Coordinates of C-alpha atoms and ligand atoms in Angstrom, one line a residue:
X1 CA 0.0 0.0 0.0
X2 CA 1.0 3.4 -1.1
X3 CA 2.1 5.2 2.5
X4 CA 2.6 9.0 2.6
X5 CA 6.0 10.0 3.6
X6 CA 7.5 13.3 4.6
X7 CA 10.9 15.1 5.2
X8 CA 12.7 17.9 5.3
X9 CA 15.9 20.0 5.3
X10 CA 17.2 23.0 6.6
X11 CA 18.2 25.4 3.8
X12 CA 22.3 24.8 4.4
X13 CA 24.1 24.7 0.7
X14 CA 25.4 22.3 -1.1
X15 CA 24.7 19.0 1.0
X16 CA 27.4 16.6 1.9
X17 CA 27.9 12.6 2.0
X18 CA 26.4 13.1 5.6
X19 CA 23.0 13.7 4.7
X20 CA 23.2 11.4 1.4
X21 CA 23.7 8.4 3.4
X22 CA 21.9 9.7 6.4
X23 CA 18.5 10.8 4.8
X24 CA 18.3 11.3 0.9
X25 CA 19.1 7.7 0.5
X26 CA 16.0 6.7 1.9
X27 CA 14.0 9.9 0.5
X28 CA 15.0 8.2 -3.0
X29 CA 14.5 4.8 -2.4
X30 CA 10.5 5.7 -0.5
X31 CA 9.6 7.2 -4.1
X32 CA 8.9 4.0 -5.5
X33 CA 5.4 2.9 -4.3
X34 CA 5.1 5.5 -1.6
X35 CA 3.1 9.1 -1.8
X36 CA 6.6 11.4 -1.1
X37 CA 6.8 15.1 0.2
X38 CA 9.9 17.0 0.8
X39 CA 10.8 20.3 1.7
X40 CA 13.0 22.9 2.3
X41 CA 12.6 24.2 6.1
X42 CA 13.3 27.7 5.8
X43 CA 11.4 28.4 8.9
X44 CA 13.5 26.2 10.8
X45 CA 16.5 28.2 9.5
X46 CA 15.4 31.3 10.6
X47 CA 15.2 29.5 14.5
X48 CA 19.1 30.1 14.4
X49 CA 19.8 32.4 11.2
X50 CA 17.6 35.1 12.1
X51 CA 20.2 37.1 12.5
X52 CA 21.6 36.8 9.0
X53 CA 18.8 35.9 7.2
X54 CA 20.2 36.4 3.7
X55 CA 21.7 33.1 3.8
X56 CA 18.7 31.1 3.9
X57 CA 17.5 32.3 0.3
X58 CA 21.1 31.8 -1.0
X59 CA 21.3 28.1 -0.2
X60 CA 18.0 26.7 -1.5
X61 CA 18.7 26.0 -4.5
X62 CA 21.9 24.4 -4.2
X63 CA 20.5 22.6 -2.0
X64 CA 17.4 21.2 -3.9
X65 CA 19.8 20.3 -6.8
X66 CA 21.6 18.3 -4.7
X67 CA 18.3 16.9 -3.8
X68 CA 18.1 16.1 -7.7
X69 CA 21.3 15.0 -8.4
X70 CA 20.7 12.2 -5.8
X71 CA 17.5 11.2 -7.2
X72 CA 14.7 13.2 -5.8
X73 CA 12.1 13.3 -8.9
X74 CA 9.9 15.8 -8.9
X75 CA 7.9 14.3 -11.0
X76 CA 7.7 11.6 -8.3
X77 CA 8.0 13.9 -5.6
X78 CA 6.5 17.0 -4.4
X79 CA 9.0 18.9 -3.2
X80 CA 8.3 22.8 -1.7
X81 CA 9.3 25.2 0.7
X82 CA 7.6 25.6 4.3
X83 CA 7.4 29.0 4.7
X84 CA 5.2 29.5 1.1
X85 CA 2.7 26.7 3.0
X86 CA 1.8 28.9 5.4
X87 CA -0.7 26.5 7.1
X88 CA 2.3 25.0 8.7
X89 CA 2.4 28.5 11.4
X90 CA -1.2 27.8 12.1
X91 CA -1.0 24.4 13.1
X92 CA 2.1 25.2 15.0
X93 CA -0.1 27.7 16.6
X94 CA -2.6 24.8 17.6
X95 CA -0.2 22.5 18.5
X96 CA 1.8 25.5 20.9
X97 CA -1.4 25.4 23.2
X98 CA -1.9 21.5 24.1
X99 CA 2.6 20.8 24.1
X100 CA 3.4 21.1 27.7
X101 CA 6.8 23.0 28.1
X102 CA 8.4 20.6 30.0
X103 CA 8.6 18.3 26.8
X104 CA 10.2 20.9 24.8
X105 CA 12.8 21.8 27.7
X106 CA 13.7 18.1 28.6
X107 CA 14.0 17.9 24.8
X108 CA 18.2 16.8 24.6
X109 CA 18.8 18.1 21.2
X110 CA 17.5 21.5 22.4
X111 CA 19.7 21.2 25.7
X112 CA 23.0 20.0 23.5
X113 CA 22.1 22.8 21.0
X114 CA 22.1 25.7 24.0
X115 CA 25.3 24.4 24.9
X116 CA 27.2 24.3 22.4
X117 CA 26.3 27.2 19.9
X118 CA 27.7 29.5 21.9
X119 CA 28.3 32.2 19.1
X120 CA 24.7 33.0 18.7
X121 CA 21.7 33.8 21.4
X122 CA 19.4 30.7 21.4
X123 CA 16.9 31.7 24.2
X124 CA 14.0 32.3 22.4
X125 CA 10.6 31.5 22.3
X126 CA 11.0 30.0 18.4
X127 CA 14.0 27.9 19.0
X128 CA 12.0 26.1 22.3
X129 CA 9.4 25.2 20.1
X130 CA 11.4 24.3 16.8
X131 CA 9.9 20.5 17.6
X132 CA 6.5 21.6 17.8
X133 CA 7.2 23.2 14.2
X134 CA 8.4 20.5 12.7
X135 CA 5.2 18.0 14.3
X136 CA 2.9 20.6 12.5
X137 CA 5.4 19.8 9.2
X138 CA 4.7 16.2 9.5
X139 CA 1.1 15.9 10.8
X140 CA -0.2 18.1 8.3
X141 CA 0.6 15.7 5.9
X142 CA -0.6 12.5 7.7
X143 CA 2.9 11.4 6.8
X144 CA 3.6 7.8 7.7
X145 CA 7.3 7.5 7.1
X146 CA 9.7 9.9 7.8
X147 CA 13.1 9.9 7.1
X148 CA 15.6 11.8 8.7
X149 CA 19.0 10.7 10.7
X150 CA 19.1 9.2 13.6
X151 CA 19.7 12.4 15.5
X152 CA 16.0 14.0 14.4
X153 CA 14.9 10.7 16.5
X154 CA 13.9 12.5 19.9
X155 CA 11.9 15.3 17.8
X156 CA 9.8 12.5 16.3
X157 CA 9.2 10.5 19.3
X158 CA 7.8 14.6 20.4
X159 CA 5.7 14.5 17.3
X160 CA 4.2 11.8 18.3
X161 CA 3.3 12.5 22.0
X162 CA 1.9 15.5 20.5
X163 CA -0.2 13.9 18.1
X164 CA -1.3 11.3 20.7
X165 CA -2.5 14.0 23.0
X166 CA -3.9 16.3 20.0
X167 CA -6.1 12.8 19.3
X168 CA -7.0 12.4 22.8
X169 CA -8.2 16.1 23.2
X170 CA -10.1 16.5 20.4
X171 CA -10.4 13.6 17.9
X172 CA -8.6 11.4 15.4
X173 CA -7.1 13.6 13.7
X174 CA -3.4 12.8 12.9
X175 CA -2.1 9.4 11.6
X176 CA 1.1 8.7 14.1
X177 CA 4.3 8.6 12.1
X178 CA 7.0 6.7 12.4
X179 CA 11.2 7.8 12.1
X180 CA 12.6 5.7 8.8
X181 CA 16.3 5.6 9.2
X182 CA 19.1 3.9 7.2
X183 CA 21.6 0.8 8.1
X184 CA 24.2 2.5 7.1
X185 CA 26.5 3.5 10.3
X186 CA 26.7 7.6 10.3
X187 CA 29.9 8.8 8.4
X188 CA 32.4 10.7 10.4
X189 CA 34.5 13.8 8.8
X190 CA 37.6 13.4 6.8
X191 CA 39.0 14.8 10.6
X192 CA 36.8 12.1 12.6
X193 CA 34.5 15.0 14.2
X194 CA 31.0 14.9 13.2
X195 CA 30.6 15.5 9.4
X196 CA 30.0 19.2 8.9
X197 CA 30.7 21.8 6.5
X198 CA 31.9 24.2 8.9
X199 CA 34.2 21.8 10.1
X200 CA 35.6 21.6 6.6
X201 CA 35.8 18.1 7.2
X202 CA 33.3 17.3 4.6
X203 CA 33.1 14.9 1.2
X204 CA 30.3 17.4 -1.1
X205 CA 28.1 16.1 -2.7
X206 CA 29.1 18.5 -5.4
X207 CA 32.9 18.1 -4.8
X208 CA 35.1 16.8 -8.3
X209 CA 36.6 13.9 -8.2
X210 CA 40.2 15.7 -7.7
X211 CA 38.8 17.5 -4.5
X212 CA 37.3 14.1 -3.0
X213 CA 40.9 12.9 -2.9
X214 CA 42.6 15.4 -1.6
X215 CA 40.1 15.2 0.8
X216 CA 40.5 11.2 1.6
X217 CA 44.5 11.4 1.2
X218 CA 45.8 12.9 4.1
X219 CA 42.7 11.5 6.5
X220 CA 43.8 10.4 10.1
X221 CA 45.0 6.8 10.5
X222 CA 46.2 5.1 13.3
X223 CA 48.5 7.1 14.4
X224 CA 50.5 3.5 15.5
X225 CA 51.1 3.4 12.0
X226 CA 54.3 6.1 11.6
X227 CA 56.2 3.6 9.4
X228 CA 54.4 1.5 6.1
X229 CA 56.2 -1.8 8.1
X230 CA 54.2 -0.7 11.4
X231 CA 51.4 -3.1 11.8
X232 CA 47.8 -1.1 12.4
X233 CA 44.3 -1.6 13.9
X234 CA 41.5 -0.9 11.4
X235 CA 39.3 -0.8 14.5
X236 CA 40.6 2.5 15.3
X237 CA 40.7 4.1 12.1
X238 CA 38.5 6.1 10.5
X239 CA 39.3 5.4 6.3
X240 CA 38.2 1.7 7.6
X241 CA 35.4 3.1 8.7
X242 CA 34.6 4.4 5.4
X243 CA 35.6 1.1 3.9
X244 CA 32.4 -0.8 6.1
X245 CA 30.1 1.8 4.4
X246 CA 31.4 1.4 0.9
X247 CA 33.3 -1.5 0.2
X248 CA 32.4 -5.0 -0.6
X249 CA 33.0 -8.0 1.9
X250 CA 35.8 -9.0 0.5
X251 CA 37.9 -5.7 0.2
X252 CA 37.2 -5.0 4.1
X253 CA 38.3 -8.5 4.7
X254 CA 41.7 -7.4 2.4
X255 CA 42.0 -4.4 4.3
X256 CA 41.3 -5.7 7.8
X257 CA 43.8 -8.3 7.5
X258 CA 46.9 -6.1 5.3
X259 CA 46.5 -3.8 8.2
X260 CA 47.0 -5.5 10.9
X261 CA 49.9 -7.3 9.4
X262 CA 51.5 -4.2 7.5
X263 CA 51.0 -6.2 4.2
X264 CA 49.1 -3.1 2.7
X265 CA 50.2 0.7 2.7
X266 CA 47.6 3.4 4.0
X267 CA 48.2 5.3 0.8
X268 CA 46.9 1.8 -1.2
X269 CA 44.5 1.5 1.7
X270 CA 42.7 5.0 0.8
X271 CA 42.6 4.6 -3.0
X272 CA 40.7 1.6 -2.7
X273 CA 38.2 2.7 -0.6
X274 CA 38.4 6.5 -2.4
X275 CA 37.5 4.1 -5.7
X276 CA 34.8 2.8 -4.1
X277 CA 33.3 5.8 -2.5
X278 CA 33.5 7.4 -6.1
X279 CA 31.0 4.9 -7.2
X280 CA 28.5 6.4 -5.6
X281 CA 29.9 9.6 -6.0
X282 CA 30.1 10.1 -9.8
X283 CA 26.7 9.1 -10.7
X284 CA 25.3 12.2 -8.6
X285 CA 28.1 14.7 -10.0
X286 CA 27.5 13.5 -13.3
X287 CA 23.5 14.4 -12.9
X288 CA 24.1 17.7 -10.9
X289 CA 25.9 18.6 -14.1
X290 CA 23.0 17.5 -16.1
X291 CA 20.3 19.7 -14.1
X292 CA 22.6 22.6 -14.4
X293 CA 23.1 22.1 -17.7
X294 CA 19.6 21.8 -18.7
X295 CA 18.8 25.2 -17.2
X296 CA 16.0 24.0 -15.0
X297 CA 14.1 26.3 -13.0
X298 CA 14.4 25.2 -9.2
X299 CA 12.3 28.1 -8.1
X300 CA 9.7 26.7 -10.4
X301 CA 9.6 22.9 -9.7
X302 CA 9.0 24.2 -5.9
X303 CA 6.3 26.2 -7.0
X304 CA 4.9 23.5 -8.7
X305 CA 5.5 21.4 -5.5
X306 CA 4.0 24.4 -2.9
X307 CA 0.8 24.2 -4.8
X308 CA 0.3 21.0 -4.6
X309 CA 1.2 20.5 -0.7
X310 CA -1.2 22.9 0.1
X311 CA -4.4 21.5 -1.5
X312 CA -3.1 19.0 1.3
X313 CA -2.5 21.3 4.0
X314 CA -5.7 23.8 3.5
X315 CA -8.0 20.4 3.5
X316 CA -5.9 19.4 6.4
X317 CA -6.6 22.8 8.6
X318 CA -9.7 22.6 7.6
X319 CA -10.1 19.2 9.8
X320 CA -7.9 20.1 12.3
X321 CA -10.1 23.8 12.9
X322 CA -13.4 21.6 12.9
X323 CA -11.8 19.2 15.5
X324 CA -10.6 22.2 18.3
X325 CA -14.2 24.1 17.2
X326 CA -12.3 27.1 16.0
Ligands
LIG1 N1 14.8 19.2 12.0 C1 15.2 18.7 10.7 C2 16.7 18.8 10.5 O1 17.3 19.6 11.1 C3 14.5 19.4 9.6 C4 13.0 19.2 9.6 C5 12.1 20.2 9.8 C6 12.3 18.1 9.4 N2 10.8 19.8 9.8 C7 10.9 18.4 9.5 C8 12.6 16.7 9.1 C9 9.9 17.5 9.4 C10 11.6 15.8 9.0 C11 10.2 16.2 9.1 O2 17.2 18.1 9.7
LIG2 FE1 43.7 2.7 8.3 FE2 43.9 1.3 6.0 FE3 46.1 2.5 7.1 FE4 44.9 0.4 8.3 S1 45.9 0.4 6.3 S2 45.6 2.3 9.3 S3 42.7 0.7 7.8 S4 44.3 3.5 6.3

C-alpha cells in the first residue's frame, strides 16, 4: 500500500555525504510505491539564522539540486518550501497550546544545542518550540514515514506524543508517524569530528573527483602506524570506517587483514576505498551537471510542489479547525 512520507531539510548549501547516506538515501528509495513530500525548512532556518537571514535564500537551491542530483524526482515527488505553505504556522499555533513545556525543555537536542552554539543567542521562544514546528510539518501531511537521521529521532518521538494528545483532546485527527532511518552507520569527517561543512571536514556532494581525494589522502590513521612496516588496527581508524560503508565483503576483509599485518600501505588503503566511494559519488556529480546544464528552473519545480502541498495542508486545517471548534 501506497504510505505517505514526509521530510525535510534545513536550507544549508550544497549537501554533503552526511546527509546522502543519512537521509536522501532513503527519500530516494521511498519514491517507489510511496506518496513522497519533501521540503525545504526555511522556517526552521530562521530559529538560528535570524540574524543573517540572507543566507537562507542563497542556499536553497543548491541545496534542492543536490536533492536532484541524488535522485529526488519531482515528478515523483513534491518537493516545496515551508514557509510559502503557510498552514504550517497555524497548526504550529494549535499544536503551541496543548505541548506542555516541559517536553520541549527536557527535549536533549534542544539542551546540546544551547550548549554548544555559543556564538549566537538561542533563548528564544522559536528555538523552544522548533519540535512543535516540525510535528505541525509532518502531521499536516498524515505522513507515515519519515526519514531523517538518527539524531532528528527525539523530535519524532515529540511529534508523536503530541499527536497522541492532539487525538486524545479532540479527535482522530493525525495518523502517528514513524522515524525511517538507514543501516548504514553515520559517516564521520575526513578529521573524525561529526561531518559538517563548517568543520571543513566534509566529502560534497558536489565536490570533483580531484577534491574528493585530496580530501581522503591525508585522512587520520592510526597514528600506531608512523612507518608502512608498522602493523595497524583498522578498528581504530577512520578510512576503515569508510571502507564498512562502501566496500564489498571482500575488500574489508583485504583491508582488515593487510592492516594489521603491514601487508598493505595506507596510501593503497585510501585509493581503494576512495575508488569505491566514487561509485557512488560520480553518478550524482555526473546528474548535478546535467540539471545545471539543462537550465531548470528550481524556483519553479517548488512552485509547482507548494501548490500541490497545500491543497493538502488547506483540506488538512480545515479538519484540524473543525476538531478544536475554532
Ligand atoms: N529538523 C530537521 C533537520 O534539522 C528538519 C525538519 C524540519 C524536518 N521539519 C521536519 C525533518 C519534518 C523531518 C520532518 O534536519
Ligand atoms: Fe587505516 Fe587502512 Fe592504514 Fe589500516 S591500512 S591504518 S585501515 S588507512
Amino acid at each position: 500500500m501506497r504510505k505517505r512520507t514526509l521530510s525535510g531539510m534545513r536550507p544549508s548549501g550544497k549537501l554533503h555525504l552526511g546527509h546522502y547516506l543519512g537521509a536522501l538515501m532513503n527519500w530516494r528509495d521511498l519514491q517507489e510505491g510511496n506518496d513522497c513530500f519533501y521540503f525545504v525548512a526555511d522556517w526552521h532556518a530562521l530559529t538560528t539564522e535570524y540574524e543573517r537571514t540572507e543566507v537562507i535564500g542563497e542556499t536553497i537551491d543548491d541545496m534542492v539540486i543536490d536533492w536532484m542530483a541524488s535522485g529526488i524526482d519531482p515528478n515523483k515527488s513534491t518537493i516545496f518550501i515551508q514557509s510559502h505553505v503557510p498552514e504550517h504556522a497555524e497548526l504550529h499555533l494549535l499544536l503551541s497550546m496543548i505541548t506542555p513545556l516541559p517536553w520541549l525543555e527536557r527535549n536533549p537536542t534542544y539542551k546540546e544545542q544551547l550548549r554548544e552554539q555559543t556564538s549566537r543567542d538561542l533563548h528564544t521562544y522559536g528555538f523552544l518550540g522548533y519540535p512543535v514546528l516540525q510535528a505541525a510539518d509532518i502531521l499536516m501531511y498524515d505522513a507515515s514515514f519519515v526519514p531523517v537521521g538518527i539524531d532528528q529521532v527525539p523530535h519524532l518521538e515529540l511529534t508523536r506524543e503530541i499527536a497522541r494528545r492532539f487525538n486524545f483532546l479532540y479527535r482522530e485527527v493525525f495518523t502517528i508517524p514513524e522515524a525511517y532511518l538507514t543501516e548504514t552507520p553515520k559517516i564521520m569527517g575526513t578529521d573524525n569530528r561529526k561531518m559538517s561543512k563548517t568543520y571543513g571536514n566534509a566529502i560534497l556532494l558536489s565536490d570533483t573527483a580531484e577534491e574528493v581525494w585530496t580530501k581522503v589522502k591525508p585522512m587520520v590513521t592510526d597514528p600506531a602506524r608512523v612507518r608502512r612496516a608498522d602493523p595497524g588496527n583498522p578498528e581504530i581508524c577512520n578510512v576503515f570506517s569508510y571502507h564498512r560503508i562502501f566496500s564489498d565483503p571482500e575488500t574489508i576483509e583485504k583491508v582488515n587483514v593487510g592492516c594489521r599485518t603491514a601487508g598493505i600501505g595506507c596510501i593503497e588503503c585510501k585509493r581503494w576505498m576512495y575508488d569505491r566511494m566514487e561509485k557512488v559519488l560520480a553518478p550524482i556529480r555526473e546528474r548535478r551537471k546535467e540539471i545545471v546544464e539543462s537550465g531548470v528552473s528550481v524556483r519553479g519545480l517548488l512552485g509547482e510542489g507548494t501548490r500541490r502541498a497545500r491543497e493538502v495542508a488547506v483540506r488538512k486545517m480545515n479538519e484540524v479547525r473543525d476538531a478544536v471548534r475554532i
